[in-house]
Amino acid sequence: MKPSTPSFTTDVVIGLEIHVQLDTKTKLFCSCPTKPVATKQNAEDVPNTRCCPTCLGFPGSKPVANKKAIDYALKLCLALGCSISETLVFSRKSYFYPDLSKNYQITQYELPLGTSGAVMLSTGKKIGLTRVHLEEDPASLVHPDSIERSAFVLIDYNRSGIPLCEIVTNPELASPEEARDFMKQLNAIFEYLDIFNADTCVVKADANISIKESGYIRSEVKNITGFKEIERALFYEVQRQNAAVAAGEKLVQDTRGWDAAKGITIRLRKKETEEDYGYILDTDIPVIDVTPEWIAQIKKQVPELPAEKVHKFVTTHKIPEEDALVLAQEKLLAEMFEKVAEKIDPILAAKWLRRELLRVMNMTKQTFKDLLIDEHHLIELLELVSTKQITDRTAQKMLEELIVKPFSPKAYVKEHGLGAVSDAGIIEQYCKEAIAENPGVLADYKSGNEKAFHFLVGVVMKKSKGKAVPNEVNSILKSLISH
Amino acid sequence: MTSIVQQVALFQQGASIEEHTRAVLAETREINEHYHYFTALCEKEALARAQFLERLSAKEKASLSLLGVPLTVKDALCVKGIESTAGSRILKGYRPPFNATAVQKCIDAGAVVIGKTSQDEFGFGGFSVNVGLGYQVPKNPFDPDVSTGGSSGGCAGFTQKTTFPHLSLAESTGGSIVEPASFCGVAGLCPTYGRVSRYGLIDYANTLDKIGPMAKTIDEAALLMDVIAGPDEKDGTTLREPCTVQNAAGKGVKGLRIGVVKEAFGEATDSVVAETVWRSIHVLEAAGARYEECSLPLTGAYGVPTYYILATCEASTNLAKLCGLRYGMQEELSGTFNDYFTAVRSNNFGAEAKRRIMLGTFARMVGFRDAFYIKALKARQLITNEYLSLFKKYDVLITPTAPVLPPSFAHLKKLTPLQHYMLDILTVGPNLAGLPHLNVPVGMHNGLPVGALLMGTHCAESTLVQAGACLEKNSKNEKK
């Protein structure tokens, strides 16, 4: 269901319909597994091996609703601040397409499970949600060659009946960047709720895009898979519409497909009116009462969400909002920060987790799920930093090693003699040596070359094997030179 | 004639199941040749099954309530490995990989499935004349020029015709168990919606379909009812309440409050039918029941249109999957997938199936949906409420099962589709309300049977069996 056209105030108007695959073990209406089952013969997914009469739509088979999938959808609705329907009813959406085993899809129509929720962008702008509902995924079509060239199409029903949650936004996103931010926030929520597995589950979007110059004539881009692709497709589509209008073309309402390989949208069909799906109730699935007790029980499972974390980090931990936003984005990072901040100055902890930990993880391409170190390692490391027992530089290097093969930072420092040199006498000795060994550089500095000073600092650091505390070096060098 | 219980006892004492089954199959073949009650016979499978049962130990045999009993199954119910088409050419060749739960329960109780019985295509009809393309119309056991009723016509005709003990699994959407039972003079019990799992039933209309027993006597129908009823995790609409109707037969009707629905005895009903059913009301009265006339005005006025809108809306989505892509008939590939689907449907659905698909599709489309589908849902609720308010005063409601005597094929040919639909007027009400109802043969006229329809409130099957058995016992003399 599309919302009725409101009066637009932005140059670009985007509305998204996001389909997120819920990470359940079994399908929405039968007990077939949602993920590949490794067999002796095959470790990989073999087409049409995870199917039963129900997900194949055999005459006589019946769907039975998967409680876990409803729990997950309910959790998502609650996290998004939706009003929850008192009853859960499913409908049949009739259309003919080879990937649809029954030639109707079981979805929700009249009474979506959730309505009028919202997602807050990092800018604080709220994007309203029209509805959140549950539905089954159709099968997948496999073209042995390209779509144009294949003489036939193969159908794999392994996907048929996988539980999806559809999230429909109001047309309130004003740019592809905002859409990306929206997806980022939404993804963080999925992750916090533990209902979506980024490794095995898929996110797909249909996007409605219009620009002011065309009089907000809408194009719908179907089936964009993945977070990055959504922004790319939107970016392309805005440019395409702008270019078309600039060239004097008159845009028409249409439905387009996203070709990720070519990075373009392709017109699929002219969209004149809303397709007619002839919805009726699917009464094979009895009406399910969504009781206050059930809602309360699920509510207990909804953790503190990213937005709440940001608020807490800024107000109670007093860290910069910019850091809080990054930390809250990943559930495991946020949790780790909270644990570290119990022992370490939160501002220091935030800086190190947000910048250094992420930088190092990025280097080794690790995710939080496979991170080998825990908060104890970081607390130990940052204790050494905050008490100036090691320099930032030493700590950075240690973190790089720590992340590959964890160890005790304190023992490591002792063992390798990495303790920071803050003894003024020793530093002064190094400084004097540096000045004596580089008379030309000193002259340069005196004639106004600032860089020359840094060179001298570098020499001192080298002499101390990186263990000298930079601030100390600066002040001692300065006082020596100015004498 | 031997009853089911007696026959089972004979097998348990060592009588040969295989020998009996051979005789049953021979007779079945002979009957079918003349009366066309089957869409598929499964002699080989039945014999293998009989041999298997024969070899069981005495102890194992003692635990099987349907040991060796020949069972026929309406074609709309899936029997594993046996062609199951719901009487339609479009499903020709479909051999389900699983048994319908009701069938499985009978098999687990020791029954021997001997074949799939003929029906109106997908249950679309009340006379079994709308059989699918290429199928033969079943004939009434009392007169081969007369309809068996429908859509469970094969079940009803065969149940009457056999000389051996036999049970049949029938199915009703708008009256398809009781009406053919009435036309063929047998007992047919349509249970409360949800009593029997619909898993494995090729859908007609999901909110209306019910599987129920047909048998020569009320007692035997009750026996089968208890075997097939009960919750099923494969069908979320099944009820949890336990079902025990078997022992209700001997209870008598003393003090039972009976409501006689006066609209059902009006001008539209044949006077001989009305008179016969009135006689049976007095039979119940004589046995100690009290009766009173009552009224179902909303059901009388809106039952048929409400039924046809809901049933066809649901049917049109259920049949959408039959397009030659996955199950049953296929055609030569040509054109786009839409062209192909259209060709398969045009060539393989019968006229009535097409009519109902069109009607149902129309009634749920934008612009008509609110006026038809949604309004029919509301009407259905009002009809249900109307019944439930009567059941505060009465234990059983009674009407004729059909307003007319079993019609001849020649007569049926003259009727328009709408006139056909109007003949369902007495049976659509309890089906819309999901109420249990029972046909009891109560007399004969001109060599053709007349049935009384007993209706009870939800889950009151045992009350119906109680009243039905009393009526059956005391109407026996009239049957001859």
PDB file of C-alpha atoms in Angstrom, chain A residues 281-400:
ATOM      1  CA  LEU A 281      -7.987 -13.308   4.004  1.00  0.00           C
ATOM      2  CA  ASP A 282      -5.841 -16.412   4.208  1.00  0.00           C
ATOM      3  CA  THR A 283      -8.014 -18.312   6.604  1.00  0.00           C
ATOM      4  CA  ASP A 284      -5.827 -21.411   6.661  1.00  0.00           C
ATOM      5  CA  ILE A 285      -3.970 -19.460   9.303  1.00  0.00           C
ATOM      6  CA  PRO A 286      -6.323 -18.711  12.170  1.00  0.00           C
ATOM      7  CA  VAL A 287      -6.568 -15.186  13.539  1.00  0.00           C
ATOM      8  CA  ILE A 288      -3.838 -14.816  16.138  1.00  0.00           C
ATOM      9  CA  ASP A 289      -4.509 -12.575  19.141  1.00  0.00           C
ATOM     10  CA  VAL A 290      -1.561 -10.335  19.900  1.00  0.00           C
ATOM     11  CA  THR A 291      -2.231 -10.157  23.622  1.00  0.00           C
ATOM     12  CA  PRO A 292      -0.839  -7.484  25.958  1.00  0.00           C
ATOM     13  CA  GLU A 293       0.977 -10.308  27.772  1.00  0.00           C
ATOM     14  CA  TRP A 294       2.695 -11.394  24.584  1.00  0.00           C
ATOM     15  CA  ILE A 295       3.678  -7.824  23.775  1.00  0.00           C
ATOM     16  CA  ALA A 296       4.997  -7.320  27.306  1.00  0.00           C
ATOM     17  CA  GLN A 297       7.026 -10.487  27.076  1.00  0.00           C
ATOM     18  CA  ILE A 298       8.627  -9.425  23.791  1.00  0.00           C
ATOM     19  CA  LYS A 299       9.159  -5.896  25.060  1.00  0.00           C
ATOM     20  CA  LYS A 300      11.387  -7.353  27.771  1.00  0.00           C
ATOM     21  CA  GLN A 301      13.584  -8.795  25.039  1.00  0.00           C
ATOM     22  CA  VAL A 302      14.063  -5.449  23.290  1.00  0.00           C
ATOM     23  CA  PRO A 303      17.434  -4.133  24.441  1.00  0.00           C
ATOM     24  CA  GLU A 304      18.477  -0.514  24.834  1.00  0.00           C
ATOM     25  CA  LEU A 305      18.587   0.725  21.238  1.00  0.00           C
ATOM     26  CA  PRO A 306      21.185   2.852  19.411  1.00  0.00           C
ATOM     27  CA  ALA A 307      19.361   6.148  19.909  1.00  0.00           C
ATOM     28  CA  GLU A 308      19.008   5.503  23.627  1.00  0.00           C
ATOM     29  CA  LYS A 309      22.655   4.524  23.852  1.00  0.00           C
ATOM     30  CA  VAL A 310      23.747   7.774  22.153  1.00  0.00           C
ATOM     31  CA  HIS A 311      21.653   9.752  24.570  1.00  0.00           C
ATOM     32  CA  LYS A 312      23.099   7.902  27.543  1.00  0.00           C
ATOM     33  CA  PHE A 313      26.682   8.198  26.314  1.00  0.00           C
ATOM     34  CA  VAL A 314      26.372  11.935  25.829  1.00  0.00           C
ATOM     35  CA  THR A 315      24.529  12.717  29.052  1.00  0.00           C
ATOM     36  CA  THR A 316      25.998  10.300  31.569  1.00  0.00           C
ATOM     37  CA  HIS A 317      29.398   9.531  30.070  1.00  0.00           C
ATOM     38  CA  LYS A 318      29.806  13.078  28.778  1.00  0.00           C
ATOM     39  CA  ILE A 319      31.518  12.016  25.586  1.00  0.00           C
ATOM     40  CA  PRO A 320      31.207  13.985  22.331  1.00  0.00           C
ATOM     41  CA  GLU A 321      28.037  13.176  20.369  1.00  0.00           C
ATOM     42  CA  GLU A 322      30.103  12.416  17.310  1.00  0.00           C
ATOM     43  CA  ASP A 323      31.860   9.610  19.205  1.00  0.00           C
ATOM     44  CA  ALA A 324      28.609   8.408  20.752  1.00  0.00           C
ATOM     45  CA  LEU A 325      27.001   8.021  17.336  1.00  0.00           C
ATOM     46  CA  VAL A 326      29.819   5.831  16.082  1.00  0.00           C
ATOM     47  CA  LEU A 327      29.961   3.722  19.232  1.00  0.00           C
ATOM     48  CA  ALA A 328      26.222   3.144  19.349  1.00  0.00           C
ATOM     49  CA  GLN A 329      26.080   2.009  15.733  1.00  0.00           C
ATOM     50  CA  GLU A 330      27.378  -1.461  16.583  1.00  0.00           C
ATOM     51  CA  LYS A 331      25.781  -3.252  19.472  1.00  0.00           C
ATOM     52  CA  LEU A 332      28.925  -5.093  20.481  1.00  0.00           C
ATOM     53  CA  LEU A 333      31.052  -1.948  20.257  1.00  0.00           C
ATOM     54  CA  ALA A 334      28.589  -0.024  22.377  1.00  0.00           C
ATOM     55  CA  GLU A 335      28.517  -2.773  24.969  1.00  0.00           C
ATOM     56  CA  MET A 336      32.262  -2.970  25.024  1.00  0.00           C
ATOM     57  CA  PHE A 337      32.506   0.778  25.465  1.00  0.00           C
ATOM     58  CA  GLU A 338      30.144   0.660  28.407  1.00  0.00           C
ATOM     59  CA  LYS A 339      32.228  -1.973  30.119  1.00  0.00           C
ATOM     60  CA  VAL A 340      35.498  -0.172  29.444  1.00  0.00           C
ATOM     61  CA  ALA A 341      34.057   3.173  30.561  1.00  0.00           C
ATOM     62  CA  GLU A 342      33.358   1.697  33.990  1.00  0.00           C
ATOM     63  CA  LYS A 343      37.098   1.524  34.611  1.00  0.00           C
ATOM     64  CA  ILE A 344      38.601   4.085  32.267  1.00  0.00           C
ATOM     65  CA  ASP A 345      37.860   7.763  31.709  1.00  0.00           C
ATOM     66  CA  PRO A 346      34.955   7.568  29.226  1.00  0.00           C
ATOM     67  CA  ILE A 347      36.352  10.267  26.981  1.00  0.00           C
ATOM     68  CA  LEU A 348      39.625   8.418  26.620  1.00  0.00           C
ATOM     69  CA  ALA A 349      37.806   5.112  26.207  1.00  0.00           C
ATOM     70  CA  ALA A 350      35.505   6.571  23.552  1.00  0.00           C
ATOM     71  CA  LYS A 351      38.447   7.998  21.627  1.00  0.00           C
ATOM     72  CA  TRP A 352      40.312   4.704  21.648  1.00  0.00           C
ATOM     73  CA  LEU A 353      37.398   2.448  20.830  1.00  0.00           C
ATOM     74  CA  ARG A 354      35.961   4.684  18.205  1.00  0.00           C
ATOM     75  CA  ARG A 355      39.214   5.590  16.425  1.00  0.00           C
ATOM     76  CA  GLU A 356      41.929   3.071  17.227  1.00  0.00           C
ATOM     77  CA  LEU A 357      39.967  -0.114  17.696  1.00  0.00           C
ATOM     78  CA  LEU A 358      37.936   0.472  14.535  1.00  0.00           C
ATOM     79  CA  ARG A 359      41.059   1.466  12.592  1.00  0.00           C
ATOM     80  CA  VAL A 360      42.881  -1.703  13.604  1.00  0.00           C
ATOM     81  CA  MET A 361      39.830  -3.897  12.985  1.00  0.00           C
ATOM     82  CA  ASN A 362      39.482  -2.374   9.586  1.00  0.00           C
ATOM     83  CA  MET A 363      43.108  -3.216   8.879  1.00  0.00           C
ATOM     84  CA  THR A 364      42.623  -6.875   9.776  1.00  0.00           C
ATOM     85  CA  LYS A 365      39.085  -6.981   8.306  1.00  0.00           C
ATOM     86  CA  GLN A 366      37.649  -8.293  11.542  1.00  0.00           C
ATOM     87  CA  THR A 367      34.053  -7.907  12.665  1.00  0.00           C
ATOM     88  CA  PHE A 368      32.868  -7.660  16.231  1.00  0.00           C
ATOM     89  CA  LYS A 369      31.502 -11.155  16.115  1.00  0.00           C
ATOM     90  CA  ASP A 370      34.933 -12.643  15.468  1.00  0.00           C
ATOM     91  CA  LEU A 371      36.886 -10.222  17.622  1.00  0.00           C
ATOM     92  CA  LEU A 372      39.369 -12.145  19.793  1.00  0.00           C
ATOM     93  CA  ILE A 373      39.991  -9.524  22.458  1.00  0.00           C
ATOM     94  CA  ASP A 374      37.473  -8.402  25.030  1.00  0.00           C
ATOM     95  CA  GLU A 375      37.007  -5.454  27.342  1.00  0.00           C
ATOM     96  CA  HIS A 376      39.627  -6.767  29.788  1.00  0.00           C
ATOM     97  CA  HIS A 377      42.379  -6.379  27.218  1.00  0.00           C
ATOM     98  CA  LEU A 378      41.259  -2.871  26.408  1.00  0.00           C
ATOM     99  CA  ILE A 379      40.910  -1.844  30.034  1.00  0.00           C
ATOM    100  CA  GLU A 380      44.424  -3.047  30.755  1.00  0.00           C
ATOM    101  CA  LEU A 381      45.792  -1.307  27.700  1.00  0.00           C
ATOM    102  CA  LEU A 382      44.049   1.964  28.430  1.00  0.00           C
ATOM    103  CA  GLU A 383      45.088   1.887  32.056  1.00  0.00           C
ATOM    104  CA  LEU A 384      48.677   1.873  30.830  1.00  0.00           C
ATOM    105  CA  VAL A 385      47.868   4.789  28.539  1.00  0.00           C
ATOM    106  CA  SER A 386      45.973   6.860  31.075  1.00  0.00           C
ATOM    107  CA  THR A 387      48.662   6.469  33.711  1.00  0.00           C
ATOM    108  CA  LYS A 388      51.225   7.370  31.073  1.00  0.00           C
ATOM    109  CA  GLN A 389      53.075   4.125  31.546  1.00  0.00           C
ATOM    110  CA  ILE A 390      53.189   3.758  27.785  1.00  0.00           C
ATOM    111  CA  THR A 391      52.950   6.279  25.013  1.00  0.00           C
ATOM    112  CA  ASP A 392      49.981   6.486  22.631  1.00  0.00           C
ATOM    113  CA  ARG A 393      52.228   5.256  19.912  1.00  0.00           C
ATOM    114  CA  THR A 394      53.250   2.178  21.847  1.00  0.00           C
ATOM    115  CA  ALA A 395      49.624   1.532  22.689  1.00  0.00           C
ATOM    116  CA  GLN A 396      48.622   1.808  19.034  1.00  0.00           C
ATOM    117  CA  LYS A 397      51.255  -0.693  18.027  1.00  0.00           C
ATOM    118  CA  MET A 398      50.306  -3.039  20.825  1.00  0.00           C
ATOM    119  CA  LEU A 399      46.663  -2.912  19.810  1.00  0.00           C
ATOM    120  CA  GLU A 400      47.622  -3.972  16.311  1.00  0.00           C
TER     121      GLU A 400
END
